Amino acid sequence: MFEVVIGLEVHVQLNTNTKLFCSCPTSFNHKQNTNTCPTCLALPGALPVLNKEVVHKSIMLGTALDATINKVSYFDRKSYFYPDSPTAYQITQLYTPIVEHGKLQIDFDDGSYKTIRVNRAHIEADAGKNIHDGDISKVDLNRAGTPLLEIVSEPDMRSAEDAILYLKKLHSIIRYLNIGDANMQEGSFRVDVNVSIRPKGDEKLYTRVEIKNINSFKFIQRAIELEVSRQVEAWEDGTYDEEICQETRLFDQVKQETRSMRGKEEAADYRYFPEPDLPKCVVTDEMMQIYTQIPELPDAKKERFVNEYGMNDYNAMVITSAVEMANFFEAMMEENGVSAKTATTWLTVELPARLKGAMNITNSPVDAKKLALLVKRIDDKTISGKAAKEVLDFLMENEDTDVDGVIKTLGLKQVTDTGAIEAMCDEIIAANPEKVEQYKGGKEKLFGFFVGQVMKASKGSANPQVVNEILKVKLD
Ligand code: ADP
Ligand code: MG
Ligand code: ZN
């Protein structure tokens, strides 16, 4: 029996306005090589100056991870040559990073949880981009010098599931803090997965393989599964020592395999040394006071939703996992007379079912206010749940419409006026004397028939509960 051991490195691009060490803008959609200056082009004589916003955002993350924030941290040079890095080194933090010894809780469906230790989070500069165009390769340095925060976990995860839960939680925290947009497809949340196996009960760490640049949670899950089976098979075949070595592998989604990319460098290969062009990074007490103020995070919000709105754990988890969803819900609750229970269902089930294509909760044609009003109309029995679905369909297709107007236009207002419903019931009873006889004779199933007829007569607008009550009285 084997145990899986996983440690994750995540590179998060921080959403600052300017680059890490110069005042170039951080948007890359501009013409190639226009967001550059002597500093990020590494021209002789240009010196880096640390962006304070990066320090601020790093401290926010450190606070969220309940980590130690080092009041003094240092920058180091990691030397390597690659065409997209004009400096031929990367400025990073090896020896004393700004954030150390954090932790992150992952929650399982059965309500249990696990704490994953975070070794460190350090600041570093991103490289540019090589663009390969047929026989020609070009270099775009718009991204060179963009601030990254690399968050390195301890090897505390024991399955692909653990790893995905960790990544999703981290992703969610970054979005809550608004320190990065954490878009996996666009490369602003890049994950390196370190995987090894060991016989159960063994405490020591075995050889790890690093899988790089996998750009979706689904692929990460798959890459881990494939890599684990490769290692287990090698162990069982007695070829573990030859086949499993410390190396960097890539995940091939088409061939469904991980494949060797290059031998893994050791730290010594990079000839790290303290960065001579930058002073130490000092966090003052005043900065600590301001920068450690962070918004409510998913775990706390989840607990509050359970207590404040009587939500069950699962729904609270679903709603708080993405900050946009949580904000949407709270905006709904700001409307008077909206019940949390109905709001939860319509936010987690009915609305998502209607968000097609590029639509999402932030650009949904039905915003929180509108959905809240719809929920209110269900709660106050103006319309039935069934009718509300029709109203929502209509609202999704017709942006400039309002809930009450649509209810009126579609004629879906529910009849709760007992007098009107009573009259309809009398009519149906009078029109079906044989069925009434059969019902009274014990054929109780026929009750449904009467309800159906009354509903039909009202064109679906009668409140079914009221219809039931009145028919019961009249027939019995
Ligand atoms: P490098 O930059 O060389 O990849 P780091 O120290 O930055 O080294 O990251 C190492 C990562 O690998 C950490 O997330 C750590 O938890 C993980 N790790 C280390 N040893 C193992 C192992 N035997 N199995 C799985 N993960 C490991
Ligand atoms: Mg690594
Ligand atoms: Zn620049």
Short mmCIF file of C-alpha atoms and ligand atoms in Angstrom, two decimals:
data_model
loop_
_atom_site.label_atom_id
_atom_site.label_comp_id
_atom_site.label_asym_id
_atom_site.label_seq_id
_atom_site.Cartn_x
_atom_site.Cartn_y
_atom_site.Cartn_z
CA MET A 1 0.00 0.00 0.00
CA PHE A 2 1.29 3.41 -0.99
CA GLU A 3 0.74 6.88 0.24
CA VAL A 4 0.71 9.81 -2.15
CA VAL A 5 2.70 12.91 -1.17
CA ILE A 6 2.01 16.22 -2.90
CA GLY A 7 3.46 19.70 -2.48
CA LEU A 8 2.31 22.64 -4.59
CA GLU A 9 3.97 25.79 -5.83
CA VAL A 10 1.58 28.46 -7.07
CA HIS A 11 2.65 31.57 -8.94
CA VAL A 12 0.09 34.29 -8.54
CA GLN A 13 0.30 37.38 -10.64
CA LEU A 14 -0.48 40.38 -8.45
CA ASN A 15 -2.91 42.89 -9.93
CA THR A 16 -0.86 46.02 -9.31
CA ASN A 17 -1.03 48.95 -11.71
CA THR A 18 2.69 49.02 -12.28
CA LYS A 19 5.49 46.46 -12.44
CA LEU A 20 7.53 45.18 -9.52
CA PHE A 21 10.60 47.38 -9.90
CA CYS A 22 9.65 50.11 -12.37
CA SER A 23 6.63 52.23 -13.23
CA CYS A 24 5.69 50.48 -16.48
CA PRO A 25 2.02 49.45 -16.64
CA THR A 26 1.25 45.78 -16.05
CA SER A 27 -1.25 45.34 -18.88
CA PHE A 28 0.12 43.09 -21.61
CA ASN A 29 -2.51 43.52 -24.25
CA HIS A 30 -0.67 46.49 -25.63
CA LYS A 31 1.59 46.41 -28.66
CA GLN A 32 4.61 44.19 -28.06
CA ASN A 33 7.51 45.71 -26.15
CA THR A 34 5.77 49.03 -25.52
CA ASN A 35 5.33 48.58 -21.76
CA THR A 36 9.05 48.62 -21.14
CA CYS A 37 11.68 50.95 -19.78
CA PRO A 38 15.44 50.86 -19.09
CA THR A 39 14.81 49.00 -15.80
CA CYS A 40 12.72 46.13 -17.12
CA LEU A 41 14.85 45.98 -20.27
CA ALA A 42 17.90 45.70 -17.99
CA LEU A 43 19.77 48.49 -19.68
CA PRO A 44 23.07 49.38 -18.01
CA GLY A 45 22.77 51.80 -15.14
CA ALA A 46 19.01 51.40 -14.56
CA LEU A 47 18.16 50.44 -10.99
CA PRO A 48 15.11 48.66 -9.56
CA VAL A 49 12.84 50.31 -6.98
CA LEU A 50 10.41 48.08 -5.07
CA ASN A 51 6.68 48.68 -5.65
CA LYS A 52 5.00 49.28 -2.29
CA GLU A 53 1.68 47.88 -3.51
CA VAL A 54 3.36 44.50 -3.92
CA VAL A 55 4.44 44.56 -0.29
CA HIS A 56 0.90 45.52 0.70
CA LYS A 57 -0.65 42.64 -1.23
CA SER A 58 1.91 40.13 0.02
CA ILE A 59 1.13 41.09 3.60
CA MET A 60 -2.59 40.73 2.94
CA LEU A 61 -2.03 37.18 1.73
CA GLY A 62 0.28 36.42 4.65
CA THR A 63 -2.44 37.63 7.02
CA ALA A 64 -5.06 35.49 5.29
CA LEU A 65 -2.79 32.44 5.64
CA ASP A 66 -2.21 33.17 9.31
CA ALA A 67 1.49 33.33 8.52
CA THR A 68 4.53 35.08 9.91
CA ILE A 69 5.19 38.36 8.12
CA ASN A 70 8.90 39.05 8.17
CA LYS A 71 9.47 42.67 9.09
CA VAL A 72 12.74 42.47 7.20
CA SER A 73 13.08 40.38 4.07
CA TYR A 74 15.65 40.33 1.29
CA PHE A 75 15.88 39.89 -2.44
CA ASP A 76 18.14 37.40 -4.18
CA ARG A 77 19.32 36.79 -7.69
CA LYS A 78 18.55 33.50 -9.36
CA SER A 79 20.86 33.25 -12.35
CA TYR A 80 19.76 31.62 -15.54
CA PHE A 81 19.81 32.56 -19.17
CA TYR A 82 16.65 32.49 -21.17
CA PRO A 83 15.80 34.82 -24.08
CA ASP A 84 12.69 36.22 -22.40
CA SER A 85 14.71 37.54 -19.46
CA PRO A 86 16.97 40.44 -20.46
CA THR A 87 18.67 40.47 -17.05
CA ALA A 88 19.76 36.82 -17.35
CA TYR A 89 18.65 36.45 -13.76
CA GLN A 90 15.41 36.61 -11.86
CA ILE A 91 15.01 38.73 -8.75
CA THR A 92 13.31 36.58 -6.12
CA GLN A 93 13.43 35.93 -2.37
CA LEU A 94 15.25 32.74 -1.47
CA TYR A 95 16.76 33.05 1.97
CA THR A 96 14.29 35.32 3.79
CA PRO A 97 10.93 35.64 2.05
CA ILE A 98 8.35 38.20 3.14
CA VAL A 99 5.83 35.53 4.25
CA GLU A 100 6.60 32.25 6.05
CA HIS A 101 4.90 29.48 8.05
CA GLY A 102 1.30 29.89 7.05
CA LYS A 103 -1.57 27.47 6.89
CA LEU A 104 -4.67 26.84 4.89
CA GLN A 105 -7.70 24.75 5.80
CA ILE A 106 -9.33 22.43 3.30
CA ASP A 107 -12.86 21.14 3.87
CA PHE A 108 -14.35 17.84 2.84
CA ASP A 109 -17.96 17.11 1.95
CA ASP A 110 -18.51 15.10 5.11
CA GLY A 111 -17.71 18.17 7.23
CA SER A 112 -14.21 17.08 8.19
CA TYR A 113 -11.22 19.26 7.40
CA LYS A 114 -7.47 19.23 7.20
CA THR A 115 -4.80 21.90 7.64
CA ILE A 116 -2.13 22.21 4.96
CA ARG A 117 1.00 24.07 6.01
CA VAL A 118 2.33 26.77 3.74
CA ASN A 119 6.09 26.96 3.82
CA ARG A 120 6.43 30.43 2.35
CA ALA A 121 5.22 33.11 -0.03
CA HIS A 122 7.88 35.15 -1.72
CA ILE A 123 7.94 38.07 -4.13
CA GLU A 124 9.56 37.65 -7.53
CA ALA A 125 9.61 39.15 -11.00
CA ASP A 126 8.00 37.46 -13.98
CA ALA A 127 9.83 36.97 -17.28
CA GLY A 128 8.71 38.18 -20.71
CA LYS A 129 7.27 35.93 -23.37
CA ASN A 130 8.81 34.11 -26.28
CA ILE A 131 6.53 33.99 -29.27
CA HIS A 132 7.30 31.24 -31.76
CA ASP A 133 6.16 32.05 -35.24
CA GLY A 134 7.21 29.40 -37.77
CA ASP A 135 10.98 29.53 -38.07
CA ILE A 136 11.19 32.80 -36.24
CA SER A 137 11.04 33.37 -32.52
CA LYS A 138 10.25 36.77 -31.11
CA VAL A 139 10.50 38.17 -27.63
CA ASP A 140 7.84 40.35 -26.03
CA LEU A 141 8.97 42.01 -22.82
CA ASN A 142 5.68 43.64 -21.82
CA ARG A 143 5.32 41.07 -19.06
CA ALA A 144 8.95 41.23 -17.92
CA GLY A 145 9.09 42.52 -14.36
CA THR A 146 5.44 41.89 -13.52
CA PRO A 147 5.07 41.06 -9.81
CA LEU A 148 4.46 37.47 -8.81
CA LEU A 149 3.87 35.94 -5.43
CA GLU A 150 5.04 32.34 -5.29
CA ILE A 151 3.20 30.38 -2.63
CA VAL A 152 4.92 27.13 -1.66
CA SER A 153 3.10 24.49 0.38
CA GLU A 154 4.65 21.83 2.58
CA PRO A 155 4.26 18.31 1.15
CA ASP A 156 1.09 17.85 3.23
CA MET A 157 -1.40 16.72 0.63
CA ARG A 158 -2.17 13.02 0.31
CA SER A 159 -4.37 12.80 -2.77
CA ALA A 160 -5.38 14.62 -5.91
CA GLU A 161 -8.55 15.61 -4.05
CA ASP A 162 -6.52 17.30 -1.28
CA ALA A 163 -4.51 19.17 -3.91
CA ILE A 164 -7.57 20.43 -5.76
CA LEU A 165 -9.27 21.53 -2.54
CA TYR A 166 -6.11 23.39 -1.53
CA LEU A 167 -5.85 25.12 -4.90
CA LYS A 168 -9.50 26.07 -4.97
CA LYS A 169 -9.32 27.52 -1.48
CA LEU A 170 -6.16 29.46 -2.29
CA HIS A 171 -7.73 30.68 -5.52
CA SER A 172 -10.81 31.81 -3.66
CA ILE A 173 -8.76 33.65 -1.01
CA ILE A 174 -6.82 35.54 -3.68
CA ARG A 175 -10.07 36.62 -5.28
CA TYR A 176 -11.56 37.63 -1.92
CA LEU A 177 -8.49 39.73 -1.15
CA ASN A 178 -8.56 41.10 -4.68
CA ILE A 179 -4.79 40.86 -4.94
CA GLY A 180 -4.85 39.06 -8.30
CA ASP A 181 -7.42 37.91 -10.81
CA ALA A 182 -6.12 34.34 -10.56
CA ASN A 183 -7.17 33.40 -14.06
CA MET A 184 -5.71 29.97 -14.78
CA GLN A 185 -6.22 30.10 -18.54
CA GLU A 186 -4.49 33.46 -18.79
CA GLY A 187 -1.60 32.36 -16.61
CA SER A 188 -2.19 34.57 -13.62
CA PHE A 189 -2.50 31.49 -11.35
CA ARG A 190 0.17 28.97 -12.39
CA VAL A 191 0.57 25.71 -10.58
CA ASP A 192 3.57 23.38 -10.32
CA VAL A 193 2.69 20.03 -8.82
CA ASN A 194 5.31 18.00 -6.92
CA VAL A 195 4.39 14.35 -6.57
CA SER A 196 5.99 11.37 -4.89
CA ILE A 197 4.81 8.12 -3.35
CA ARG A 198 5.97 6.13 -0.34
CA PRO A 199 5.02 2.89 1.39
CA LYS A 200 2.26 3.62 3.91
CA GLY A 201 3.69 4.26 7.35
CA ASP A 202 7.03 5.41 6.01
CA GLU A 203 7.91 8.91 7.24
CA LYS A 204 10.66 9.80 4.85
CA LEU A 205 10.12 11.62 1.58
CA TYR A 206 10.90 9.81 -1.65
CA THR A 207 11.93 11.22 -5.01
CA ARG A 208 9.59 13.91 -6.25
CA VAL A 209 8.67 14.72 -9.78
CA GLU A 210 7.57 18.23 -10.66
CA ILE A 211 4.80 18.70 -13.21
CA LYS A 212 4.66 22.19 -14.63
CA ASN A 213 2.18 24.57 -16.17
CA ILE A 214 -1.11 22.74 -16.07
CA ASN A 215 -3.85 25.24 -16.69
CA SER A 216 -7.05 23.80 -15.24
CA PHE A 217 -8.14 22.07 -12.04
CA LYS A 218 -9.39 19.14 -14.07
CA PHE A 219 -6.02 18.65 -15.77
CA ILE A 220 -4.17 18.98 -12.47
CA GLN A 221 -6.32 16.21 -11.02
CA ARG A 222 -5.66 14.03 -14.07
CA ALA A 223 -1.92 14.74 -14.15
CA ILE A 224 -1.59 13.71 -10.50
CA GLU A 225 -3.52 10.49 -11.07
CA LEU A 226 -1.40 9.59 -14.08
CA GLU A 227 1.86 10.41 -12.33
CA VAL A 228 0.91 8.43 -9.24
CA SER A 229 0.11 5.35 -11.29
CA ARG A 230 3.37 5.68 -13.20
CA GLN A 231 5.32 5.74 -9.94
CA VAL A 232 3.33 2.92 -8.34
CA GLU A 233 3.76 0.73 -11.42
CA ALA A 234 7.50 1.38 -11.47
CA TRP A 235 7.69 0.41 -7.80
CA GLU A 236 5.75 -2.76 -8.32
CA ASP A 237 7.80 -3.69 -11.39
CA GLY A 238 11.02 -3.16 -9.46
CA THR A 239 12.13 -0.37 -11.83
CA TYR A 240 11.48 2.54 -9.46
CA ASP A 241 15.15 3.42 -9.01
CA GLU A 242 15.82 3.66 -12.74
CA GLU A 243 12.59 5.27 -13.83
CA ILE A 244 11.71 7.72 -11.11
CA CYS A 245 14.15 10.57 -10.79
CA GLN A 246 13.88 14.17 -9.71
CA GLU A 247 12.89 15.90 -12.88
CA THR A 248 10.45 18.31 -14.44
CA ARG A 249 7.68 16.69 -16.43
CA LEU A 250 4.88 18.08 -18.49
CA PHE A 251 1.33 16.89 -18.75
CA ASP A 252 0.15 16.02 -22.23
CA GLN A 253 -3.62 16.24 -22.26
CA VAL A 254 -3.94 14.70 -25.70
CA LYS A 255 -1.79 11.65 -25.02
CA GLN A 256 -2.95 11.53 -21.40
CA GLU A 257 0.51 11.10 -19.98
CA THR A 258 3.21 12.99 -18.14
CA ARG A 259 6.48 13.22 -20.00
CA SER A 260 10.00 14.20 -19.09
CA MET A 261 10.82 17.78 -20.02
CA ARG A 262 14.19 18.30 -18.39
CA GLY A 263 16.28 17.17 -15.46
CA LYS A 264 15.44 19.06 -12.30
CA GLU A 265 17.95 21.73 -11.38
CA GLU A 266 19.25 21.89 -7.84
CA ALA A 267 19.27 25.24 -6.03
CA ALA A 268 23.07 25.37 -6.42
CA ASP A 269 22.72 25.39 -10.21
CA TYR A 270 21.14 28.81 -10.04
CA ARG A 271 24.05 30.38 -8.17
CA TYR A 272 21.75 32.37 -5.95
CA PHE A 273 23.25 35.38 -4.26
CA PRO A 274 21.86 38.44 -2.43
CA GLU A 275 20.58 41.06 -4.86
CA PRO A 276 23.08 43.95 -4.73
CA ASP A 277 20.81 46.53 -6.40
CA LEU A 278 18.02 46.45 -3.84
CA PRO A 279 17.99 47.33 -0.16
CA LYS A 280 16.32 45.05 2.35
CA CYS A 281 12.54 45.19 2.37
CA VAL A 282 11.39 46.68 5.67
CA VAL A 283 7.81 46.51 6.88
CA THR A 284 7.15 49.25 9.43
CA ASP A 285 4.67 48.93 12.30
CA GLU A 286 2.45 51.43 10.58
CA MET A 287 2.43 49.37 7.37
CA MET A 288 1.66 46.27 9.42
CA GLN A 289 -1.32 47.95 10.99
CA ILE A 290 -2.81 49.06 7.70
CA TYR A 291 -1.82 46.17 5.45
CA THR A 292 -3.05 43.42 7.75
CA GLN A 293 -6.61 44.74 7.48
CA ILE A 294 -8.26 42.27 5.17
CA PRO A 295 -11.85 41.57 4.16
CA GLU A 296 -13.87 38.67 5.52
CA LEU A 297 -12.55 35.42 4.03
CA PRO A 298 -14.48 32.39 2.74
CA ASP A 299 -14.27 30.29 5.93
CA ALA A 300 -15.51 33.13 8.15
CA LYS A 301 -18.19 34.10 5.69
CA LYS A 302 -19.36 30.51 5.45
CA GLU A 303 -19.70 30.27 9.21
CA ARG A 304 -21.56 33.55 9.34
CA PHE A 305 -23.98 32.47 6.60
CA VAL A 306 -24.75 29.31 8.55
CA ASN A 307 -25.41 31.28 11.74
CA GLU A 308 -27.04 34.36 10.33
CA TYR A 309 -29.19 32.83 7.61
CA GLY A 310 -29.67 29.30 8.90
CA MET A 311 -28.05 27.98 5.73
CA ASN A 312 -26.82 24.39 5.67
CA ASP A 313 -23.08 23.77 5.43
CA TYR A 314 -23.20 22.67 1.83
CA ASN A 315 -25.08 25.70 0.52
CA ALA A 316 -22.94 28.04 2.60
CA MET A 317 -19.87 26.43 1.06
CA VAL A 318 -21.19 26.72 -2.48
CA ILE A 319 -22.16 30.36 -2.08
CA THR A 320 -19.00 31.50 -0.29
CA SER A 321 -16.53 29.62 -2.47
CA ALA A 322 -16.55 32.45 -5.01
CA VAL A 323 -16.53 36.02 -3.79
CA GLU A 324 -18.85 37.17 -6.60
CA MET A 325 -21.47 34.64 -5.57
CA ALA A 326 -21.21 35.63 -1.90
CA ASN A 327 -21.52 39.31 -2.81
CA PHE A 328 -24.51 38.55 -5.02
CA PHE A 329 -26.23 36.75 -2.17
CA GLU A 330 -25.58 39.54 0.30
CA ALA A 331 -26.86 42.09 -2.18
CA MET A 332 -30.05 40.01 -2.47
CA MET A 333 -30.45 39.95 1.28
CA GLU A 334 -30.26 43.73 1.39
CA GLU A 335 -33.71 43.85 -0.20
CA ASN A 336 -36.44 43.80 2.42
CA GLY A 337 -38.55 40.72 2.88
CA VAL A 338 -36.41 38.26 0.95
CA SER A 339 -36.08 34.86 2.61
CA ALA A 340 -32.59 33.39 2.69
CA LYS A 341 -33.93 29.95 1.93
CA THR A 342 -35.67 30.85 -1.32
CA ALA A 343 -32.83 33.20 -2.28
CA THR A 344 -30.34 30.34 -1.83
CA THR A 345 -32.23 28.04 -4.17
CA TRP A 346 -32.67 30.64 -6.86
CA LEU A 347 -29.06 31.77 -6.65
CA THR A 348 -27.49 28.31 -6.59
CA VAL A 349 -29.86 26.37 -8.85
CA GLU A 350 -32.17 28.44 -11.05
CA LEU A 351 -29.88 31.33 -12.00
CA PRO A 352 -26.76 29.25 -12.84
CA ALA A 353 -28.89 26.95 -14.98
CA ARG A 354 -29.71 29.97 -17.14
CA LEU A 355 -26.21 31.46 -17.40
CA LYS A 356 -25.18 30.43 -20.89
CA GLY A 357 -21.92 30.87 -22.78
CA ALA A 358 -19.92 33.88 -21.66
CA MET A 359 -22.52 34.82 -19.07
CA ASN A 360 -21.58 34.64 -15.46
CA ILE A 361 -22.79 35.97 -12.19
CA THR A 362 -21.02 39.30 -12.64
CA ASN A 363 -22.50 40.11 -16.03
CA SER A 364 -25.82 38.29 -15.60
CA PRO A 365 -28.73 40.18 -17.16
CA VAL A 366 -30.61 39.47 -13.95
CA ASP A 367 -28.73 41.19 -11.15
CA ALA A 368 -29.03 40.67 -7.41
CA LYS A 369 -31.77 43.26 -7.02
CA LYS A 370 -33.93 41.69 -9.72
CA LEU A 371 -33.46 38.16 -8.49
CA ALA A 372 -34.26 39.34 -4.97
CA LEU A 373 -37.51 40.88 -6.16
CA LEU A 374 -38.42 37.67 -7.94
CA VAL A 375 -37.75 35.71 -4.77
CA LYS A 376 -39.90 38.16 -2.85
CA ARG A 377 -42.78 37.55 -5.23
CA ILE A 378 -42.49 33.81 -4.62
CA ASP A 379 -42.32 34.32 -0.88
CA ASP A 380 -45.33 36.64 -0.76
CA LYS A 381 -47.21 34.18 -2.98
CA THR A 382 -47.77 36.62 -5.81
CA ILE A 383 -46.49 33.91 -8.14
CA SER A 384 -45.90 30.18 -7.84
CA GLY A 385 -42.41 28.70 -8.06
CA LYS A 386 -43.34 27.30 -11.44
CA ALA A 387 -44.43 30.66 -12.75
CA ALA A 388 -41.27 32.24 -11.34
CA LYS A 389 -39.21 30.02 -13.64
CA GLU A 390 -41.07 31.45 -16.60
CA VAL A 391 -40.53 34.97 -15.30
CA LEU A 392 -36.82 34.32 -14.87
CA ASP A 393 -36.54 32.89 -18.39
CA PHE A 394 -38.14 36.04 -19.71
CA LEU A 395 -35.97 38.34 -17.61
CA MET A 396 -32.82 36.61 -18.85
CA GLU A 397 -33.80 37.19 -22.46
CA ASN A 398 -35.10 40.72 -22.04
CA GLU A 399 -32.68 42.83 -20.11
CA ASP A 400 -34.71 46.04 -19.75
CA THR A 401 -37.68 44.55 -18.01
CA ASP A 402 -38.75 44.48 -14.40
CA VAL A 403 -40.10 41.64 -12.33
CA ASP A 404 -43.57 42.98 -11.60
CA GLY A 405 -44.03 44.14 -15.16
CA VAL A 406 -43.13 40.70 -16.52
CA ILE A 407 -45.47 38.96 -14.07
CA LYS A 408 -48.26 41.19 -15.35
CA THR A 409 -47.39 40.82 -19.04
CA LEU A 410 -47.21 37.05 -18.79
CA GLY A 411 -50.39 36.95 -16.72
CA LEU A 412 -48.76 34.83 -14.05
CA LYS A 413 -50.11 36.53 -10.97
CA GLN A 414 -51.26 33.82 -8.66
CA VAL A 415 -54.86 33.86 -7.54
CA THR A 416 -54.90 33.53 -3.76
CA ASP A 417 -58.27 35.17 -3.43
CA THR A 418 -60.18 32.28 -1.88
CA GLY A 419 -63.52 33.51 -3.22
CA ALA A 420 -62.35 33.21 -6.82
CA ILE A 421 -60.76 29.81 -6.22
CA GLU A 422 -63.86 28.56 -4.43
CA ALA A 423 -65.99 29.50 -7.42
CA MET A 424 -63.67 27.56 -9.73
CA CYS A 425 -63.78 24.52 -7.45
CA ASP A 426 -67.58 24.60 -7.38
CA GLU A 427 -67.65 24.74 -11.14
CA ILE A 428 -65.33 21.76 -11.55
CA ILE A 429 -67.24 19.73 -8.97
CA ALA A 430 -70.54 20.52 -10.65
CA ALA A 431 -69.18 19.57 -14.06
CA ASN A 432 -67.92 16.14 -12.93
CA PRO A 433 -70.68 14.45 -10.89
CA GLU A 434 -69.53 10.89 -11.74
CA LYS A 435 -65.98 11.52 -10.61
CA VAL A 436 -67.30 13.05 -7.41
CA GLU A 437 -69.31 9.87 -6.77
CA GLN A 438 -66.27 7.67 -7.42
CA TYR A 439 -64.13 9.82 -5.15
CA LYS A 440 -66.65 9.63 -2.35
CA GLY A 441 -66.84 5.90 -2.97
CA GLY A 442 -63.20 5.59 -1.97
CA LYS A 443 -61.24 6.29 -5.15
CA GLU A 444 -59.01 8.82 -3.39
CA LYS A 445 -56.57 9.04 -6.24
CA LEU A 446 -59.11 11.19 -8.05
CA PHE A 447 -58.28 14.10 -5.77
CA GLY A 448 -55.36 14.89 -8.03
CA PHE A 449 -57.73 15.06 -10.98
CA PHE A 450 -59.79 17.79 -9.32
CA VAL A 451 -56.72 19.81 -8.37
CA GLY A 452 -55.47 19.51 -11.95
CA GLN A 453 -58.79 20.66 -13.39
CA VAL A 454 -58.98 23.71 -11.13
CA MET A 455 -55.37 24.63 -11.94
CA LYS A 456 -56.15 24.27 -15.61
CA ALA A 457 -59.25 26.40 -15.32
CA SER A 458 -57.18 29.10 -13.66
CA LYS A 459 -54.51 28.79 -16.36
CA GLY A 460 -52.02 27.85 -13.69
CA SER A 461 -52.54 31.01 -11.73
CA ALA A 462 -54.35 29.58 -8.73
CA ASN A 463 -52.28 29.01 -5.63
CA PRO A 464 -52.12 25.19 -5.52
CA GLN A 465 -52.03 25.11 -1.75
CA VAL A 466 -55.26 27.09 -1.50
CA VAL A 467 -56.86 24.90 -4.18
CA ASN A 468 -55.94 21.81 -2.19
CA GLU A 469 -57.39 23.16 1.01
CA ILE A 470 -60.67 24.27 -0.55
CA LEU A 471 -61.19 21.05 -2.51
CA LYS A 472 -60.54 18.97 0.62
CA VAL A 473 -63.29 20.81 2.45
CA LYS A 474 -65.75 20.69 -0.42
CA LEU A 475 -65.25 17.08 -1.44
CA ASP A 476 -65.00 15.60 2.02
P1 ADP B 1 11.86 23.99 -6.30
O1 ADP B 1 11.78 25.45 -6.59
O2 ADP B 1 13.19 23.39 -6.56
O3 ADP B 1 10.76 23.23 -6.94
P2 ADP B 1 10.71 24.49 -3.75
O4 ADP B 1 11.29 24.31 -2.39
O5 ADP B 1 10.34 25.85 -4.20
O6 ADP B 1 11.71 23.81 -4.74
O7 ADP B 1 9.40 23.63 -3.85
C1 ADP B 1 9.39 22.33 -3.51
C2 ADP B 1 7.96 21.87 -3.47
O8 ADP B 1 7.96 20.47 -3.54
C3 ADP B 1 7.26 22.22 -2.18
O9 ADP B 1 5.91 22.50 -2.42
C4 ADP B 1 7.38 20.94 -1.36
O10 ADP B 1 6.32 20.77 -0.47
C5 ADP B 1 7.32 19.88 -2.43
N1 ADP B 1 8.03 18.65 -2.11
C6 ADP B 1 9.27 18.52 -1.60
N2 ADP B 1 9.61 17.22 -1.46
C7 ADP B 1 8.55 16.51 -1.92
C8 ADP B 1 8.29 15.10 -2.08
N3 ADP B 1 9.17 14.18 -1.76
N4 ADP B 1 7.08 14.77 -2.59
C9 ADP B 1 6.20 15.68 -2.96
N5 ADP B 1 6.39 16.99 -2.83
C10 ADP B 1 7.55 17.42 -2.34
MG MG B 2 9.51 23.93 -8.14
ZN ZN B 3 9.76 49.02 -16.95
#
